[in-house]
Amino acid sequence: MSKFLQFKVDLDTFIKDLNLRLETNNKKIEELLEIKDKCYANFVKPLQMMDEYLGQFFTPLSHLNSVCNTEQTQEVYAQSLPIITDYSTKISQNIDIYKAYKKIQEKESSELNYEQKRVLELNILHFELSGAHLDKKTKERLQEINIKKSELSNDFSQNLLNATNEYEYIIEDEKDIEGLPQSDIETAKFEDDNGVIKYKFTLQMPSYIAYMTYGKNRKIRETLYKAYVTRCPQNAIIIDELLALRNEMSNLLGFKNYAEYSLASKMANDEKTVLKFLNDLVDNSQAQAKIEIDELQSIAKEPIQSFDSAYYAELLKKEKYELDEELYRPYFEQKNVINGMFDFLHKLFGIRFEKNDEALWDEKAISYDLYLDDKLVSRLYTDLEARKGKSGGAWMHNWQAHCSDEEGNEQLASAFIVCNFPSSSENNPSLLRHDDVVTLFHEMGHAIHHMLSSVNENEVSGVNGVEWDAVEFPSQFLENFAYEPEVLKLFAKHYKTQETIPDEMIEKLVKSKNFLSASGMLRQLEFSIFDFMLHSKLYKGDKVQNLLDSIRKKTALIQTPSYNKFQNGFSHIFSGGYAAGYYSYKWAEILSADAFFSVIDEGIFESPTAKKYLDIVLKSGGAKSMSELFYELQERDPNPTSLLRLNGIH
Ligand SMILES: [Zn+2]
């Protein structure tokens, strides 16, 4: 029998099979709860595996819906979501399961290994963060808060969407669109009722950015900018309400404030650590950002304002740093890149990918077996080319997790990598941009984090159970190598002439990546500090704006106009999942930059840190906190200067 599941989805019977499965699961849960003497082996393990098998059944459907989307996959997927949600909500509120976990944790504390302890810890935390263990009255209030919160978040994004859609700016004079790329001009162009050609710009992303970046008319840039940053004044009230509810919820759950609540499930220890980390980066980026802004100013005719910076940045970039993507593509032929990446991973970690002939959902999709020290450890499925019916972007999706099942049999891991590279044909190779190469390395970093796990408990194996602010560590770690000459030269060979990519071209890639990096860093830090402080005590009304203004004194080198109400459009934290968590982007970057430079400084292919990274970080998955794993790896805390070095900030 194959060690791996076979990829197949029966759309006609999926919902019936799903319901049947859940019915069986529910019965099994009742039986498990009946057990008198519950322990890890007879209670936790079966529950865990039940979850694993449900995921294994469901993942092919969600995968298929993303890569071979049809009306039928949409329909079946949409039908299945409420069924799954209902099932998992009931389990997450089942207080008897929580009580059993608590008891087992207490009773078996000396017998369980750290993986099993971590499974219990995370499950218990999950229950407690939802308040499932609290008294009835508190639980009712929490539920009210949750409903109100999601209504408010929804209103926030709906208001933003409406305001974005309602606005348009019509340009009649052709002079005003000079300098814009032809494709943007074509998109903006329309004929009015009298047959006159005009150009429409909106606050929607490609359109707004196009004018702000290339539009020569400063007045128009200012008008568009002002419209953009004054959207949705009515969201200010929503912000007040949301902040109050988040604060109340955190208090009910036993936390001082929402920031503390958010950190309970993250790697960062406490509020002080997060703020110090962010503020140190601000201090260390200011000097270079000042130089960058001066350089920008030197090519401008007037003192640069907020609505000028993208425009002058583009001019400067063109003059000094711009790459011609088309010159690079021939060096990044898809097959060469993939084989080169495998070669690199072999040299770095001693792992080996071998193609197998498993039939998959599309003829371009490929299945590989992964060997570590000649032992088969997992399977990877890649689907890398764009086509109709496939969602855009790139992602990794885990399928099976490495673990040992109830009978003690080893189950191997598997994962998918999906990208949207140019499609290839017999006579036309798929030539990638360098950004695509970076993307592939990034997703591969996620994939091997999942696939090289040696953990025996599936809920903390591979990417499962990894803290939210540490998930991007392995992906960014690997991505950094896509700028290293020693790595690029393994595979970046011109597909026609076989000539290796010249050093100057690699240098230019790095310079272009670091263009205006300190100013960019300050901007991200402004958002991160604002988000985090905003959730560290109760802010309301003008105090919200005052807080943002006080942060900008350190982060905004070009003065922000007072009409700018950025917060009313900050959907990451008011309608997305990033509240008191926006800092995570930078947090994971530091871990990855730190580990990356240890490898670089030791010599990539002789690096003992690379081997340790495999043994400690990749093999342990979510079985330990990432702060513990990082400490084991480096025998110290992460060093923020490595992030500055990565961004070329001195
Ligand atoms: Zn990622």
XYZ file of C-alpha atoms and ligand atoms in Angstrom:
651
model
C 0.000 0.000 0.000
C 1.205 3.505 -0.798
C 2.334 5.556 2.138
C 0.442 8.515 0.721
C -3.188 9.245 0.033
C -4.309 9.227 -3.531
C -5.580 12.592 -4.728
C -9.234 12.262 -5.621
C -12.475 14.080 -4.980
C -15.893 12.701 -5.821
C -17.934 15.870 -6.195
C -21.211 14.003 -6.669
C -21.047 12.244 -3.331
C -18.891 14.684 -1.363
C -21.608 16.259 0.774
C -23.190 12.902 1.537
C -19.802 11.452 2.492
C -19.006 14.501 4.597
C -22.246 14.280 6.552
C -21.737 10.590 7.109
C -18.214 11.180 8.360
C -19.320 13.909 10.772
C -22.131 11.751 12.070
C -19.639 8.967 12.790
C -17.294 11.491 14.418
C -20.040 12.865 16.651
C -20.933 9.354 17.772
C -17.292 8.602 18.442
C -16.918 11.805 20.496
C -19.873 10.754 22.654
C -18.292 7.341 23.163
C -14.941 8.870 24.044
C -16.579 11.140 26.597
C -18.185 8.046 28.193
C -14.780 6.525 28.987
C -14.336 6.392 32.754
C -10.571 6.509 33.011
C -9.596 8.944 30.271
C -5.959 9.316 29.333
C -3.922 10.732 26.475
C -3.836 7.472 24.561
C -7.513 6.570 24.837
C -8.999 10.075 24.610
C -6.711 12.781 23.181
C -5.064 10.681 20.487
C -8.304 9.396 18.929
C -9.743 12.939 18.919
C -6.592 14.256 17.276
C -6.561 11.595 14.588
C -10.248 12.156 13.898
C -9.384 15.751 13.119
C -6.443 14.706 10.952
C -8.594 12.357 8.862
C -11.297 14.982 8.452
C -8.653 17.415 7.179
C -7.323 14.765 4.807
C -10.807 14.269 3.422
C -11.618 17.964 3.118
C -8.313 19.378 1.790
C -8.594 17.888 -1.737
C -11.929 19.671 -2.194
C -10.651 23.086 -1.109
C -7.536 22.495 -3.190
C -9.495 21.513 -6.263
C -11.794 24.483 -5.833
C -8.711 26.745 -5.955
C -6.801 25.100 -8.796
C -9.558 23.687 -11.039
C -12.473 25.887 -10.162
C -15.778 24.995 -11.791
C -19.394 25.749 -10.954
C -19.609 22.324 -9.392
C -16.548 22.735 -7.142
C -17.870 26.132 -6.052
C -21.254 24.718 -5.272
C -19.970 21.713 -3.331
C -17.402 23.839 -1.519
C -19.955 26.491 -0.560
C -22.338 23.785 0.628
C -19.695 22.103 2.747
C -18.432 25.209 4.566
C -21.412 25.788 6.895
C -21.502 22.049 7.661
C -17.847 22.015 8.700
C -18.145 25.309 10.596
C -21.141 24.086 12.536
C -19.334 20.861 13.429
C -16.132 22.538 14.585
C -17.945 25.289 16.497
C -19.791 22.642 18.501
C -16.539 20.866 19.339
C -14.801 24.097 20.310
C -17.633 24.809 22.757
C -17.844 21.315 24.178
C -16.934 21.975 27.774
C -16.717 18.246 28.564
C -13.793 17.891 26.179
C -12.114 20.885 27.837
C -12.595 19.369 31.302
C -11.203 16.034 30.145
C -8.120 17.766 28.708
C -7.530 19.641 31.956
C -7.802 16.451 33.969
C -5.454 14.503 31.711
C -2.968 17.364 31.767
C -2.927 17.260 35.555
C -2.965 13.493 35.954
C -0.334 12.607 33.352
C 1.975 15.584 33.724
C 4.967 13.421 34.529
C 4.351 10.720 31.907
C 3.618 12.726 28.756
C 6.372 13.795 26.381
C 6.736 17.437 25.348
C 4.847 16.957 22.087
C 1.841 15.547 23.909
C 2.041 18.246 26.550
C 2.067 20.873 23.820
C -1.055 19.356 22.218
C -2.894 19.626 25.526
C -1.585 23.116 26.234
C -2.687 24.471 22.860
C -6.089 22.824 22.995
C -6.749 24.123 26.487
C -5.571 27.597 25.494
C -7.899 27.510 22.519
C -10.875 26.738 24.749
C -9.891 29.394 27.255
C -9.377 32.116 24.655
C -12.929 31.544 23.502
C -14.224 31.636 27.072
C -15.837 28.199 26.783
C -14.830 27.480 30.397
C -16.476 30.567 31.954
C -19.853 30.937 33.681
C -23.056 31.162 31.700
C -23.577 34.907 32.078
C -20.039 35.742 30.959
C -20.314 33.353 28.052
C -23.529 35.022 26.925
C -21.893 38.436 27.049
C -18.874 37.110 25.121
C -21.159 35.783 22.468
C -22.955 39.138 22.209
C -19.578 40.850 21.887
C -18.465 38.454 19.165
C -21.578 38.997 17.110
C -21.348 42.774 17.517
C -17.652 42.721 16.671
C -18.135 40.851 13.451
C -21.000 43.180 12.460
C -18.802 46.197 13.089
C -15.859 44.722 11.183
C -18.150 43.961 8.339
C -19.566 47.518 8.360
C -16.031 48.884 8.456
C -14.991 47.075 5.310
C -18.331 47.663 3.588
C -18.051 51.422 4.214
C -14.539 51.351 2.856
C -15.586 49.408 -0.193
C -18.494 51.768 -0.895
C -16.359 54.877 -0.476
C -13.709 53.389 -2.741
C -16.250 52.487 -5.395
C -18.195 55.747 -5.304
C -15.329 58.028 -6.190
C -14.103 58.869 -9.655
C -11.949 61.569 -11.173
C -12.307 62.370 -14.859
C -9.360 63.700 -16.835
C -10.155 65.471 -20.076
C -6.797 66.931 -21.032
C -4.494 64.354 -22.619
C -1.498 66.229 -21.242
C -2.472 65.070 -17.780
C -2.055 61.397 -18.580
C 1.350 61.742 -20.194
C 3.912 59.356 -18.740
C 1.432 56.697 -17.625
C 2.012 53.161 -18.921
C -0.093 52.404 -21.972
C -1.988 49.615 -20.211
C -3.124 51.997 -17.445
C -4.179 54.568 -20.016
C -6.216 51.961 -21.870
C -7.952 50.936 -18.646
C -8.810 54.549 -17.802
C -9.975 55.506 -21.282
C -13.701 55.866 -22.098
C -15.949 57.719 -24.496
C -18.543 60.074 -22.979
C -22.113 60.559 -24.272
C -20.925 63.083 -26.855
C -18.245 60.785 -28.202
C -15.384 62.651 -26.474
C -12.461 60.550 -25.223
C -11.826 60.981 -21.488
C -9.935 59.149 -18.738
C -11.403 57.909 -15.506
C -9.326 57.329 -12.373
C -10.704 55.796 -9.200
C -9.584 54.932 -5.682
C -9.402 51.261 -6.591
C -5.942 49.843 -6.360
C -4.430 49.565 -9.830
C -6.026 52.838 -10.918
C -5.119 54.963 -7.881
C -1.559 53.672 -7.691
C -1.073 54.243 -11.412
C -1.803 57.953 -11.180
C 0.075 58.460 -7.911
C 3.141 56.759 -9.422
C 3.185 58.134 -12.957
C 0.774 61.097 -13.066
C 2.610 64.339 -13.813
C -0.138 66.727 -12.750
C 0.545 67.488 -9.101
C -2.898 69.036 -8.495
C -4.575 65.845 -9.661
C -2.287 63.741 -7.494
C -3.193 65.866 -4.506
C -6.914 65.618 -5.247
C -6.756 61.839 -5.585
C -4.601 61.492 -2.471
C -6.940 63.647 -0.416
C -9.946 61.642 -1.578
C -8.137 58.431 -0.671
C -6.999 59.341 2.824
C -10.280 60.968 3.831
C -12.473 57.988 2.943
C -15.104 56.831 5.445
C -15.156 59.416 8.232
C -18.037 57.330 9.635
C -15.555 54.532 10.391
C -14.171 56.593 13.290
C -17.206 55.678 15.396
C -16.836 52.011 14.450
C -13.214 52.141 15.586
C -14.286 53.498 18.996
C -16.910 50.794 19.397
C -14.601 48.005 18.243
C -11.808 49.074 20.568
C -14.207 49.195 23.524
C -15.601 45.738 22.746
C -12.154 44.209 22.265
C -11.082 45.673 25.562
C -14.157 44.370 27.380
C -13.742 40.933 25.840
C -10.101 40.752 26.909
C -11.025 41.748 30.456
C -13.752 39.097 30.640
C -11.204 36.495 29.535
C -8.823 37.617 32.259
C -6.449 39.837 30.282
C -5.406 43.392 31.059
C -6.033 44.556 27.494
C -6.425 43.283 23.942
C -2.689 43.340 23.225
C -2.105 40.930 26.094
C -4.936 38.724 24.820
C -3.443 38.721 21.319
C 0.012 37.749 22.601
C -1.362 34.754 24.527
C -1.334 32.734 21.305
C 1.798 34.259 19.803
C 5.513 33.768 20.117
C 6.354 37.244 21.454
C 6.418 37.194 25.247
C 4.972 40.482 26.370
C 3.970 43.983 25.331
C 7.222 45.534 26.430
C 9.225 43.157 24.223
C 7.132 43.937 21.151
C 7.304 47.701 21.599
C 11.016 47.721 22.324
C 11.636 45.613 19.249
C 9.613 47.981 17.045
C 11.058 51.172 18.532
C 14.631 49.947 18.211
C 14.027 49.354 14.534
C 12.653 52.892 14.201
C 15.758 54.332 15.843
C 18.036 52.322 13.604
C 16.242 53.161 10.360
C 15.845 56.913 10.780
C 19.285 58.044 9.621
C 19.185 56.099 6.379
C 15.566 57.034 5.718
C 16.616 60.679 6.010
C 19.287 60.103 3.347
C 16.736 58.389 1.112
C 14.281 61.256 1.417
C 17.045 63.780 0.700
C 17.931 61.867 -2.438
C 14.294 61.880 -3.468
C 14.085 65.597 -2.700
C 17.134 66.278 -4.869
C 15.304 65.302 -8.042
C 12.067 67.133 -7.137
C 11.135 70.637 -8.234
C 9.287 71.489 -5.019
C 9.354 70.373 -1.390
C 8.039 66.798 -1.485
C 4.610 66.199 0.042
C 2.865 62.913 0.817
C 1.191 62.919 -2.597
C 4.547 63.329 -4.391
C 6.591 60.528 -2.904
C 5.429 57.649 -5.111
C 5.880 59.824 -8.196
C 9.441 60.875 -7.408
C 10.342 57.420 -6.155
C 9.397 56.083 -9.577
C 11.530 58.708 -11.346
C 14.510 57.959 -9.131
C 14.069 54.228 -9.489
C 13.988 54.493 -13.236
C 17.127 56.587 -13.220
C 19.188 54.521 -10.819
C 17.803 51.141 -9.885
C 15.341 49.856 -12.404
C 15.673 46.357 -13.742
C 14.513 45.308 -17.122
C 12.590 42.139 -16.252
C 12.836 40.922 -19.816
C 16.624 40.756 -19.593
C 16.349 38.496 -16.560
C 13.675 36.067 -17.705
C 15.887 33.964 -20.012
C 18.051 33.136 -16.973
C 15.089 31.815 -15.035
C 13.618 29.046 -17.130
C 11.136 27.223 -14.897
C 12.594 23.712 -15.081
C 16.117 25.019 -14.498
C 14.908 26.992 -11.495
C 13.117 24.021 -9.936
C 15.989 21.624 -10.450
C 18.384 24.293 -9.218
C 16.294 24.842 -6.096
C 16.273 21.087 -5.426
C 20.017 21.029 -5.960
C 20.446 23.912 -3.512
C 18.266 22.177 -0.885
C 20.285 19.022 -1.338
C 23.525 20.877 -0.736
C 22.087 22.792 2.216
C 20.169 20.068 4.055
C 21.035 16.794 2.348
C 17.448 16.299 1.189
C 16.541 14.915 -2.215
C 13.404 15.282 -4.361
C 12.508 12.559 -6.804
C 9.728 12.886 -9.357
C 7.156 10.086 -9.397
C 4.461 9.386 -11.954
C 1.334 9.792 -9.831
C -1.592 11.099 -11.910
C -2.932 14.376 -10.505
C -5.673 16.957 -11.208
C -3.866 18.574 -14.148
C -1.206 17.343 -16.519
C 1.089 20.186 -15.438
C 0.871 19.160 -11.787
C 3.807 17.037 -10.603
C 4.279 14.751 -7.624
C 7.689 14.363 -5.934
C 8.933 12.107 -3.161
C 11.203 13.702 -0.604
C 14.094 11.730 0.871
C 16.176 12.639 3.895
C 19.333 10.573 4.282
C 17.868 8.213 1.666
C 14.789 7.584 3.764
C 11.441 8.490 2.192
C 9.877 11.164 4.433
C 7.128 12.931 2.529
C 5.460 13.841 -0.723
C 5.180 17.191 -2.497
C 2.669 18.144 -5.183
C 3.487 21.162 -7.339
C 1.141 23.008 -9.668
C 3.105 25.987 -10.893
C 1.599 27.387 -14.088
C -1.277 29.822 -14.559
C -4.371 28.580 -16.332
C -8.075 29.221 -16.552
C -10.052 28.207 -13.484
C -7.101 28.594 -11.125
C -6.948 31.232 -8.370
C -4.192 33.823 -8.681
C -1.192 34.155 -6.375
C 0.950 31.505 -4.749
C 0.526 29.400 -1.647
C 1.490 26.255 0.234
C -1.243 24.004 1.557
C -0.533 21.132 3.935
C -2.377 17.850 3.483
C -1.140 14.921 5.579
C 0.880 15.627 8.734
C 3.738 13.469 9.952
C 2.601 11.557 13.051
C 2.112 8.175 14.538
C -1.492 7.006 14.487
C -3.510 5.275 17.211
C -1.889 1.942 16.417
C 1.563 3.500 16.462
C 2.044 3.366 12.685
C 4.031 6.167 11.149
C 2.108 8.466 8.814
C 4.170 10.541 6.393
C 3.520 14.173 5.541
C 2.421 15.740 2.271
C 1.884 19.264 0.942
C 0.971 21.273 -2.152
C 2.785 24.231 -3.682
C 0.693 26.320 -6.054
C 2.008 29.219 -8.151
C 0.900 31.096 -11.248
C 3.966 31.185 -13.458
C 3.738 31.765 -17.222
C 2.555 28.597 -18.907
C 4.937 26.547 -20.966
C 4.395 24.671 -24.191
C 6.591 22.358 -26.188
C 8.300 25.178 -28.064
C 7.858 27.917 -25.495
C 9.587 27.545 -22.154
C 8.119 29.158 -19.034
C 10.472 32.044 -18.262
C 10.127 33.477 -14.762
C 10.685 36.916 -13.324
C 13.114 37.057 -10.423
C 10.124 37.800 -8.165
C 8.695 34.437 -9.207
C 11.908 32.717 -8.151
C 11.636 34.432 -4.759
C 8.012 33.305 -4.483
C 8.947 29.704 -5.261
C 11.651 29.713 -2.584
C 9.181 31.262 -0.131
C 6.524 28.595 -0.642
C 9.171 25.885 -0.581
C 10.244 27.224 2.819
C 6.692 26.663 4.101
C 6.493 23.254 2.431
C 9.679 21.798 3.916
C 8.680 23.185 7.313
C 5.681 20.906 7.042
C 7.283 18.002 5.213
C 10.430 17.477 7.271
C 8.619 17.203 10.597
C 9.584 14.275 12.795
C 6.858 15.030 15.360
C 4.496 12.216 16.312
C 1.469 14.292 17.301
C -0.299 15.620 14.202
C -1.759 18.746 15.828
C 1.736 20.115 16.483
C 3.509 18.513 13.525
C 4.902 20.550 10.608
C 3.091 23.861 10.245
C 0.352 22.723 12.637
C 0.430 24.526 15.978
C 3.119 27.021 14.938
C 2.511 30.452 16.468
C 0.974 32.988 14.172
C 3.866 35.446 14.369
C 6.425 32.727 13.564
C 4.747 30.995 10.605
C 6.605 33.106 8.055
C 10.018 32.435 9.587
C 10.897 29.328 7.490
C 9.456 30.793 4.291
C 11.309 34.089 4.580
C 14.455 32.276 5.635
C 14.530 30.318 2.387
C 13.381 33.246 0.262
C 16.480 35.243 1.266
C 18.719 32.753 -0.539
C 17.134 33.684 -3.861
C 19.293 36.832 -3.836
C 22.585 35.052 -3.080
C 25.100 34.833 -5.955
C 26.314 31.407 -4.833
C 22.764 30.054 -4.944
C 21.614 31.844 -8.087
C 24.625 30.641 -10.010
C 23.557 27.039 -9.405
C 20.692 27.468 -11.832
C 20.431 30.962 -13.329
C 21.775 30.040 -16.749
C 20.538 31.553 -19.986
C 18.216 28.944 -21.467
C 19.597 29.424 -24.967
C 23.289 30.147 -24.433
C 23.809 28.369 -21.065
C 25.695 31.486 -19.923
C 25.551 31.988 -16.121
C 23.903 35.161 -14.873
C 26.551 37.941 -14.585
C 27.464 39.323 -11.141
C 26.355 42.859 -12.054
C 22.869 41.585 -12.755
C 22.668 39.920 -9.343
C 23.981 43.054 -7.655
C 21.278 45.053 -9.349
C 18.609 42.685 -8.018
C 19.749 43.345 -4.468
C 19.974 47.124 -4.958
C 16.553 47.236 -6.489
C 15.126 45.178 -3.592
C 16.618 47.630 -1.098
C 15.482 50.767 -2.916
C 13.990 53.160 -0.303
C 14.053 50.295 2.187
C 14.562 52.433 5.284
C 11.600 54.694 4.467
C 9.527 51.617 3.710
C 10.610 50.116 7.012
C 9.548 53.247 8.921
C 6.135 53.172 7.303
C 5.547 49.523 8.271
C 6.762 50.313 11.777
C 4.347 53.238 12.005
C 1.445 50.870 11.276
C 2.792 48.229 13.656
C 3.361 50.557 16.606
C 0.036 52.304 16.086
C -1.813 48.978 15.984
C -0.063 47.597 19.012
C -0.332 50.681 21.239
C -3.933 51.226 20.205
C -4.740 47.846 21.732
C -2.654 48.222 24.850
C -5.120 50.498 26.642
C -8.539 51.931 25.859
C -8.340 54.730 23.261
C -11.338 56.716 22.090
C -12.237 59.668 19.827
C -9.457 62.250 19.359
C -7.087 60.133 21.426
C -6.817 57.702 18.493
C -5.630 60.462 16.168
C -3.342 61.903 18.833
C -1.687 58.530 19.273
C -1.064 58.203 15.551
C 0.293 61.778 15.366
C 2.688 61.137 18.223
C 4.072 58.016 16.495
C 4.435 59.846 13.189
C 6.774 62.349 14.826
C 9.363 59.571 14.690
C 8.322 57.610 11.632
C 7.089 60.130 9.032
C 9.939 62.102 7.512
C 7.578 63.772 5.084
C 4.933 65.500 7.157
C 1.529 63.826 6.851
C -1.262 66.342 6.110
C -3.641 66.801 9.039
C -6.633 65.784 6.889
C -5.127 62.283 6.524
C -7.320 59.800 8.453
C -5.378 56.666 7.614
C -6.940 54.753 10.505
C -10.421 54.851 8.913
C -9.104 52.622 6.145
C -6.786 50.368 8.193
C -8.728 47.232 7.374
C -5.949 44.815 8.406
C -6.704 45.534 12.041
C -10.350 46.638 11.963
C -11.791 44.077 9.580
C -8.981 41.551 9.154
C -7.253 39.307 11.662
C -4.264 41.531 12.447
C -5.427 43.435 15.542
C -2.438 43.790 17.902
C -0.661 41.510 15.449
C 0.515 43.735 12.607
C 3.995 43.610 14.147
C 4.180 39.921 13.149
C 5.416 40.779 9.664
C 8.595 42.336 11.041
C 8.877 39.824 13.874
C 9.145 36.819 11.556
C 11.496 38.764 9.289
C 13.965 39.187 12.133
C 14.021 35.478 12.927
C 14.584 34.655 9.282
C 17.228 37.348 8.704
C 19.103 36.288 11.828
C 19.239 32.585 10.943
C 19.951 33.426 7.304
C 23.055 35.511 8.057
C 24.464 32.855 10.354
C 24.368 30.492 7.382
C 25.818 33.106 5.011
C 28.626 34.045 7.378
C 29.602 30.429 7.949
C 29.645 29.765 4.192
C 26.328 28.537 2.795
C 27.255 24.965 1.984
C 29.538 24.387 4.979
C 27.193 25.940 7.505
C 26.610 24.026 10.753
C 23.706 26.406 11.457
C 21.934 25.144 8.325
C 22.112 21.575 9.664
C 20.928 22.746 13.078
C 18.096 24.653 11.450
C 16.948 21.405 9.822
C 17.237 19.384 13.018
C 15.797 21.959 15.391
C 13.393 24.241 13.549
C 12.153 22.169 10.610
C 11.903 18.805 12.343
C 10.152 20.199 15.437
C 7.275 21.976 13.646
C 4.851 23.354 16.229
C 5.852 20.944 19.001
C 7.707 23.701 20.862
C 7.269 27.454 20.989
C 9.322 29.112 18.245
C 11.090 31.239 20.850
C 12.353 28.034 22.462
C 13.403 26.586 19.101
C 15.118 29.779 18.086
C 17.039 29.802 21.339
C 18.116 26.200 20.786
C 19.265 27.145 17.295
C 21.249 30.289 18.079
C 21.759 30.026 21.836
C 20.632 33.658 22.108
C 17.634 35.854 21.286
C 17.128 37.104 17.703
C 19.319 40.027 16.771
C 17.404 42.914 15.118
C 20.482 44.283 13.341
C 20.320 41.288 10.985
C 17.042 42.639 9.612
C 18.686 46.011 8.983
C 21.526 44.235 7.202
C 19.053 42.289 5.073
C 17.426 45.552 4.000
C 20.750 47.222 3.313
C 20.251 49.651 6.244
C 23.573 50.514 7.855
Zn 4.207 32.797 3.436
